[in-house]
PDB file of N, CA and C in Angstrom:
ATOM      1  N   UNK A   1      10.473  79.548 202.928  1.00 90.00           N
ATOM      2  CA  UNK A   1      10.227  78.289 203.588  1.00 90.00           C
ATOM      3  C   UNK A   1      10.318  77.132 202.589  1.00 90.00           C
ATOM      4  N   UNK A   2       9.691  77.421 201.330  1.00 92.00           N
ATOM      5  CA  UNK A   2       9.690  77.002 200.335  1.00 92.00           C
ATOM      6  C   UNK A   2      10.971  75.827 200.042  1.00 92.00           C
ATOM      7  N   UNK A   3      12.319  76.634 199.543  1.00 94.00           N
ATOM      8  CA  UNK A   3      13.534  76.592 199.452  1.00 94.00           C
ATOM      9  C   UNK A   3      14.482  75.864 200.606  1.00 94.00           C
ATOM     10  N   UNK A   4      14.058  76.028 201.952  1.00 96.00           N
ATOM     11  CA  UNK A   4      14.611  75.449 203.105  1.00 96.00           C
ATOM     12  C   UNK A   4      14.095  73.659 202.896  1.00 96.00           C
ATOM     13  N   UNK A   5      12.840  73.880 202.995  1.00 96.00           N
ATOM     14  CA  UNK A   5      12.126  72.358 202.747  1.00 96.00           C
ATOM     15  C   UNK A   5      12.434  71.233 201.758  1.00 96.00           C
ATOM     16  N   UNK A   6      12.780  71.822 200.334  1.00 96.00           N
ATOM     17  CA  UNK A   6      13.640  71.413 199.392  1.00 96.00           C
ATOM     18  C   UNK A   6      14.719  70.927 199.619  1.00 96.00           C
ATOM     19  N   UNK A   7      15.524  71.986 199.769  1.00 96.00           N
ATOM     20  CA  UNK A   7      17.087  71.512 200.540  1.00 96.00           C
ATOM     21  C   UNK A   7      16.847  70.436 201.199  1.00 96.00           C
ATOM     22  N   UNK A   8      16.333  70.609 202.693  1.00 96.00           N
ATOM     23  CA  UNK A   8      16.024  69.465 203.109  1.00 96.00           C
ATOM     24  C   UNK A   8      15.353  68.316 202.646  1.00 96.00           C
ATOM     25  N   UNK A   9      15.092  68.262 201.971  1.00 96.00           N
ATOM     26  CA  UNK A   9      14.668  67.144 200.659  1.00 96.00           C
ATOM     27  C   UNK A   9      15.501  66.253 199.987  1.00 96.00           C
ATOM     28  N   UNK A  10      16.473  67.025 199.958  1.00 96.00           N
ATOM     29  CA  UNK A  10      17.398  66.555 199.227  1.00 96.00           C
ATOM     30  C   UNK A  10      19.036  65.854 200.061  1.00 96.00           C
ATOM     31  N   UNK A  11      19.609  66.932 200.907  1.00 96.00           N
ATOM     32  CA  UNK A  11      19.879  66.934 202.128  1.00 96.00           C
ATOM     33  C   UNK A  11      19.949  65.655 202.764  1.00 96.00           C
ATOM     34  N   UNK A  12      18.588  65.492 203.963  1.00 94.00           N
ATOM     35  CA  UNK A  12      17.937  64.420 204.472  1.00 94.00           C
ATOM     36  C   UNK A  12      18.443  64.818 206.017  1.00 94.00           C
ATOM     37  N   UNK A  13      18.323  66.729 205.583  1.00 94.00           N
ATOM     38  CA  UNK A  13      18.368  66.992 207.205  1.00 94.00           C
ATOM     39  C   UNK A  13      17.246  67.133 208.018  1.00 94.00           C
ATOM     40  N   UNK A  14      17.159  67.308 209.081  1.00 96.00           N
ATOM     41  CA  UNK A  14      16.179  67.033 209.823  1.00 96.00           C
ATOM     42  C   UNK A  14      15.543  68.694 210.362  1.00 96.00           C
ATOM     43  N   UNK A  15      14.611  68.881 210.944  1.00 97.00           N
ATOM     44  CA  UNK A  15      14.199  70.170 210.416  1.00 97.00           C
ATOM     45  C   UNK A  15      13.344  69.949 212.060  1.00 97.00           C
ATOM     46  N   UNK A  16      12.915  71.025 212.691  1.00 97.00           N
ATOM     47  CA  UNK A  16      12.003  71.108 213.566  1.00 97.00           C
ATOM     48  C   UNK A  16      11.078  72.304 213.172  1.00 97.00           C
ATOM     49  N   UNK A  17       9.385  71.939 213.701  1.00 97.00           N
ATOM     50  CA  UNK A  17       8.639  72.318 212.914  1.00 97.00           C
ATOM     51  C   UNK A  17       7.669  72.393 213.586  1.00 97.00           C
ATOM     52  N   UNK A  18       6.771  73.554 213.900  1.00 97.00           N
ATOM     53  CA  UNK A  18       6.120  73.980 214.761  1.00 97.00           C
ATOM     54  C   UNK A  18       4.678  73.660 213.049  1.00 97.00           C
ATOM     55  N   UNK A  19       3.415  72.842 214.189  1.00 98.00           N
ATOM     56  CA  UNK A  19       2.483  72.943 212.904  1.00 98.00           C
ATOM     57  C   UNK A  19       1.180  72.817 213.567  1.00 98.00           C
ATOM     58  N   UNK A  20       0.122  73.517 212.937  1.00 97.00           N
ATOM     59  CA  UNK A  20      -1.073  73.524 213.285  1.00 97.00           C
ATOM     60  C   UNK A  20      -2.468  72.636 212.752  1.00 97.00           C
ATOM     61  N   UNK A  21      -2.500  71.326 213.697  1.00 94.00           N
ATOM     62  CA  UNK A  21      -3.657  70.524 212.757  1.00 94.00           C
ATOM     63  C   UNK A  21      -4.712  71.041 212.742  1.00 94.00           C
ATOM     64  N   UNK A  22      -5.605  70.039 211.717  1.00 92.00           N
ATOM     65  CA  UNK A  22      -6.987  70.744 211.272  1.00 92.00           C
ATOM     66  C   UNK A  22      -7.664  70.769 211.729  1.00 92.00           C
ATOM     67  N   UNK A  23      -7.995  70.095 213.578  1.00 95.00           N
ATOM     68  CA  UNK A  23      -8.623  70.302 214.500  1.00 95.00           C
ATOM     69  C   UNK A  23      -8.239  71.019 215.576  1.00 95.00           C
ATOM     70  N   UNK A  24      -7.071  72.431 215.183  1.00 96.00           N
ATOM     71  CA  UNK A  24      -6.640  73.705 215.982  1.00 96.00           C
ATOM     72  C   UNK A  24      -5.899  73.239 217.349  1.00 96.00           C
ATOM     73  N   UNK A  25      -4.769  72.311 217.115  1.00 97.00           N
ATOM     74  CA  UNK A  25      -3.872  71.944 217.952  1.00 97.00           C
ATOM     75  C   UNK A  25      -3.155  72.573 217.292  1.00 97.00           C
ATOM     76  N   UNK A  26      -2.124  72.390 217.943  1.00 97.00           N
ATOM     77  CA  UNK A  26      -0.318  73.080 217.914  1.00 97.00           C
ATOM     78  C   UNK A  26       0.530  72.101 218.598  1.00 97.00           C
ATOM     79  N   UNK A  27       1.498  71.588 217.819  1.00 97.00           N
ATOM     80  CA  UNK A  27       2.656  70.974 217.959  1.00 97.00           C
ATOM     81  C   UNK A  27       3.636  70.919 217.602  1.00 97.00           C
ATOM     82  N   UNK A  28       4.615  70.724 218.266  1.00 96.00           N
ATOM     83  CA  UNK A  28       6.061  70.789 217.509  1.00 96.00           C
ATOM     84  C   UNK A  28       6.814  69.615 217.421  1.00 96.00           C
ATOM     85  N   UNK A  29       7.655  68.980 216.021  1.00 96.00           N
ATOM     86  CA  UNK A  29       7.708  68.051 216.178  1.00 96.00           C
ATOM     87  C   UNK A  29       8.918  67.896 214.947  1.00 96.00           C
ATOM     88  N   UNK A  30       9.855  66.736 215.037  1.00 97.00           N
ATOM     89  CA  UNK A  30      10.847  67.231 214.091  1.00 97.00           C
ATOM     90  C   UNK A  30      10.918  66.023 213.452  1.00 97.00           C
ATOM     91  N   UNK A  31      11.311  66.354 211.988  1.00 97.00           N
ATOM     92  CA  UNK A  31      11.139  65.595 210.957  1.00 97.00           C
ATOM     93  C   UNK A  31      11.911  65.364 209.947  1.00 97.00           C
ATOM     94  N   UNK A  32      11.783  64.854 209.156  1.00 98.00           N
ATOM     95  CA  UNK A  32      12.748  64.092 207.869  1.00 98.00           C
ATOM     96  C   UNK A  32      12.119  64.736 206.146  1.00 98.00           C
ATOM     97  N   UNK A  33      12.166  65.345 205.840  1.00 98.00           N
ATOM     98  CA  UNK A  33      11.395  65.842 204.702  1.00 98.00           C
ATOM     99  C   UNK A  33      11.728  64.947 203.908  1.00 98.00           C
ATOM    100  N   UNK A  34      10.716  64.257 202.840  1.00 98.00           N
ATOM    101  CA  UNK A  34      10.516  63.236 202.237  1.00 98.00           C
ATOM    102  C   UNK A  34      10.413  63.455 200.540  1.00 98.00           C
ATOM    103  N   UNK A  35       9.815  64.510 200.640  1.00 97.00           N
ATOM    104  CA  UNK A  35       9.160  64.659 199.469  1.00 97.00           C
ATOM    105  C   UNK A  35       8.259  66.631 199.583  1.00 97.00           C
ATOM    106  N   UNK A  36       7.898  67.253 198.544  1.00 97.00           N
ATOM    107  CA  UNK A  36       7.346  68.221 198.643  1.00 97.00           C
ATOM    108  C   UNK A  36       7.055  68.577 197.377  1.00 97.00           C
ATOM    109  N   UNK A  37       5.299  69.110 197.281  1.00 95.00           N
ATOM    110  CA  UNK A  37       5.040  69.642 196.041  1.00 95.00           C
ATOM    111  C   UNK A  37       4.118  71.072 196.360  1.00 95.00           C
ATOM    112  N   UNK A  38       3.203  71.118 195.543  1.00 93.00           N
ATOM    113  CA  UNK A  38       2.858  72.606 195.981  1.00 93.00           C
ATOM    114  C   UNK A  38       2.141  73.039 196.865  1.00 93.00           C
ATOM    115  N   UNK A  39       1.211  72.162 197.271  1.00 96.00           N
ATOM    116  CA  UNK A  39       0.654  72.484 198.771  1.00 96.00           C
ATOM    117  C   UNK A  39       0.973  71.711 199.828  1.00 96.00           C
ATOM    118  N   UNK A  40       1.590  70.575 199.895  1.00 97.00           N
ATOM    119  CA  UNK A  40       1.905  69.635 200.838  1.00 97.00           C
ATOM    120  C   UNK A  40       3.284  68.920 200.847  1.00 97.00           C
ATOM    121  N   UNK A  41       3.691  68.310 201.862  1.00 97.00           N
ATOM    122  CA  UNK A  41       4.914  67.948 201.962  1.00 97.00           C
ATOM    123  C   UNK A  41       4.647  66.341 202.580  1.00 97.00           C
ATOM    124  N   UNK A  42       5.945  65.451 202.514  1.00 98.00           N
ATOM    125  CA  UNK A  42       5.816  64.350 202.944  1.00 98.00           C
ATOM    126  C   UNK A  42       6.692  64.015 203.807  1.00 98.00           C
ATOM    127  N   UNK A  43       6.764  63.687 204.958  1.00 98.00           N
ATOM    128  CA  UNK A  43       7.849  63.516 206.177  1.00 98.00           C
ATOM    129  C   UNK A  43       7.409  62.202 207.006  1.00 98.00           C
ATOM    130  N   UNK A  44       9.016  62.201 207.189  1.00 98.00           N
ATOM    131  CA  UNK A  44       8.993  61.247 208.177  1.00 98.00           C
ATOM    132  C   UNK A  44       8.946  62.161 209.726  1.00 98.00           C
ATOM    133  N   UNK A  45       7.680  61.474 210.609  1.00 97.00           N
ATOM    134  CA  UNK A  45       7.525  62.192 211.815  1.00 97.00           C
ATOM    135  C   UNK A  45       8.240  61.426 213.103  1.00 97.00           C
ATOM    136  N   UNK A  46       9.341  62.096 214.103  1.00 96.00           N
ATOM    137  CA  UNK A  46       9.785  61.032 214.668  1.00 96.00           C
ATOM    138  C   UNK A  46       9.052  61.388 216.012  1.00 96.00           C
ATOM    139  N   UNK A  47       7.978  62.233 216.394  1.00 93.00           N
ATOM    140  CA  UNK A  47       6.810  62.212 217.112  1.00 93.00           C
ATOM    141  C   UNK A  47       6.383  60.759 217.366  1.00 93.00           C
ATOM    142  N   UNK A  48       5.480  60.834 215.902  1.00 94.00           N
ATOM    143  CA  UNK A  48       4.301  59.897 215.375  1.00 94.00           C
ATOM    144  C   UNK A  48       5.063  58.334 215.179  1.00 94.00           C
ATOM    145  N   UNK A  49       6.490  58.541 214.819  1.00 97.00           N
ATOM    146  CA  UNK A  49       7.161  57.805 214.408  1.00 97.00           C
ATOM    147  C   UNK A  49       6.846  56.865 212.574  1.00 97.00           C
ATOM    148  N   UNK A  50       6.507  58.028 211.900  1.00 97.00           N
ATOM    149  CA  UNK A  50       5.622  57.416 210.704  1.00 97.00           C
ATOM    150  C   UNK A  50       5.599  58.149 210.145  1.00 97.00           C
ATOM    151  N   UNK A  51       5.422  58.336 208.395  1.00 98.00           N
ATOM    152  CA  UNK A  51       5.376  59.098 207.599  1.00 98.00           C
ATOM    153  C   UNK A  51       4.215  59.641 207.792  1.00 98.00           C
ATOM    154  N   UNK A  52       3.946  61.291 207.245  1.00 97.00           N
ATOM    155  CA  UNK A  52       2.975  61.515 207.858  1.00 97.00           C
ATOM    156  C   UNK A  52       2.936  62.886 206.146  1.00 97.00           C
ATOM    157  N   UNK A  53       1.767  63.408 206.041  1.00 97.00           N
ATOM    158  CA  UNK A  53       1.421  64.572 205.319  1.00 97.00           C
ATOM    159  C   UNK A  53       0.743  65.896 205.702  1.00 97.00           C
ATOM    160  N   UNK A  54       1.842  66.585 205.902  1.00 97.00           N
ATOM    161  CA  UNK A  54       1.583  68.090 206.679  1.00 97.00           C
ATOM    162  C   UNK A  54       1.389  69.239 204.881  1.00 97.00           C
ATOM    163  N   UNK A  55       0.131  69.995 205.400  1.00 97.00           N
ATOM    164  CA  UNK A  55      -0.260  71.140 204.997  1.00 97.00           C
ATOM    165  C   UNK A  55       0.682  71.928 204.777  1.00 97.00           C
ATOM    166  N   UNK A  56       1.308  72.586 203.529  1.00 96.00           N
ATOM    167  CA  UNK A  56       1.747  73.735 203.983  1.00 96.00           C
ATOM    168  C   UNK A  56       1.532  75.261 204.306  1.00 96.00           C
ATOM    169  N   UNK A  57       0.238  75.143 204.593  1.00 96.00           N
ATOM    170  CA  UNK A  57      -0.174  75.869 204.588  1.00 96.00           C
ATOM    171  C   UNK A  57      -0.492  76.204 206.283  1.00 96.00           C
ATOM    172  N   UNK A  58      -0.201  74.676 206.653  1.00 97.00           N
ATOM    173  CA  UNK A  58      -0.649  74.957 208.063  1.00 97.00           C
ATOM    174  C   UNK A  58       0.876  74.945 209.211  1.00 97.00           C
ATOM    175  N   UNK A  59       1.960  75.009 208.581  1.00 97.00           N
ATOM    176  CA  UNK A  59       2.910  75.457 209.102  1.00 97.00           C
ATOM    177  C   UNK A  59       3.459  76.601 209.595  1.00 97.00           C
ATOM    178  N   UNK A  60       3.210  76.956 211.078  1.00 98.00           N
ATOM    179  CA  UNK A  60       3.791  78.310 211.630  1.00 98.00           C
ATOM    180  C   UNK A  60       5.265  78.408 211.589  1.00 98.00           C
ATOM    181  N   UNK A  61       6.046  77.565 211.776  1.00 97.00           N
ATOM    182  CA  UNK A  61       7.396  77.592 211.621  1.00 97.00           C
ATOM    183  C   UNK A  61       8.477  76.527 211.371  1.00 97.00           C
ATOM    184  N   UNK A  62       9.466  76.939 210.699  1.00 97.00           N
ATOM    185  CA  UNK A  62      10.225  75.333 210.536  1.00 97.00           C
ATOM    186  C   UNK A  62      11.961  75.811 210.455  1.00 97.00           C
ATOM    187  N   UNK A  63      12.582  75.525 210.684  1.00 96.00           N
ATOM    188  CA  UNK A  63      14.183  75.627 210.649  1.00 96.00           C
ATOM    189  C   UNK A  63      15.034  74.128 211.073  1.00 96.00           C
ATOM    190  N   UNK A  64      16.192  73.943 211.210  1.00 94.00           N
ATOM    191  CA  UNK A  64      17.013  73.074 211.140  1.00 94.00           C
ATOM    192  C   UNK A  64      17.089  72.619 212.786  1.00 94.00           C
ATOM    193  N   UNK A  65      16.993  71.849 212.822  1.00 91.00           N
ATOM    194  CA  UNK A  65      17.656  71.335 214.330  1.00 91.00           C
ATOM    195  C   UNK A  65      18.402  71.888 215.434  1.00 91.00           C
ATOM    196  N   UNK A  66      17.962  72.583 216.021  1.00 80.00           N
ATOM    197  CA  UNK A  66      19.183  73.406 216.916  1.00 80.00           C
ATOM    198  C   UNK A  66      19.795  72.245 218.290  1.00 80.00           C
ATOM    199  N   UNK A  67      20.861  72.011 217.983  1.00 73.00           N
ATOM    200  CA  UNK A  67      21.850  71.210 218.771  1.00 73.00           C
ATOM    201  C   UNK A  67      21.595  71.931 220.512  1.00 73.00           C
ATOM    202  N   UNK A  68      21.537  71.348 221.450  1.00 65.00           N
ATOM    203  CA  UNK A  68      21.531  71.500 222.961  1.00 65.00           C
ATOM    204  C   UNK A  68      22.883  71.407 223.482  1.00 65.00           C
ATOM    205  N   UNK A  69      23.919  72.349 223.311  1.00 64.00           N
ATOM    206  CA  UNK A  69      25.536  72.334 223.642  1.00 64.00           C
ATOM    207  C   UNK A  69      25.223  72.522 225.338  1.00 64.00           C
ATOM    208  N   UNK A  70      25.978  71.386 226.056  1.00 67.00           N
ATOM    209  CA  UNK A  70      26.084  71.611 227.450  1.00 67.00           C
ATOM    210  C   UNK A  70      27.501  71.742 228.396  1.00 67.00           C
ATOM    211  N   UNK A  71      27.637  71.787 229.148  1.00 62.00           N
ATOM    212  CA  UNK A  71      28.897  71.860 229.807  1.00 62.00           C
ATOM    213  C   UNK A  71      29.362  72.909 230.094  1.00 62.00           C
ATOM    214  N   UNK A  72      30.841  73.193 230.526  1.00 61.00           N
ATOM    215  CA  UNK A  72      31.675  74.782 230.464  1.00 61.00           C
ATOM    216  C   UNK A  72      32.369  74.912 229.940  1.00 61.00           C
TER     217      UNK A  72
END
């Protein structure tokens, strides 16, 4: 996860990201990785619409953007 987050760091791809706040919600919400050091990361949230500082510890899942292809 580590290594993905980085990339995206650098990158300035956008990542969707399932995360658990410290008052035991769950949300998913996709973001701009900003910055990252050893326990925490810095993103832009386009939820919240604002930079924001997620745990990493409190992240259930994160991968790249999956595109919604429609039509036939």
């Amino acid at each position: 996860m580590r290594s993905l987050l980085l990339k995206a760091a650098t990158s300035g791809a956008l990542l969707e990201m399932i995360y658990l706040d410290c008052k035991g919600n769950i949300s998913q919400r996709r973001i701009k990785v900003l910055s990252v050091n050893e326990e925490s990361l810095r993103a832009y949230c386009y939820i919240r619409k604002q930079q924001r500082t997620f745990k990493a510890s409190n992240i259930l899942s994160v991968g790249p953007v999956r595109s919604i292809r429609r039509g036939a």
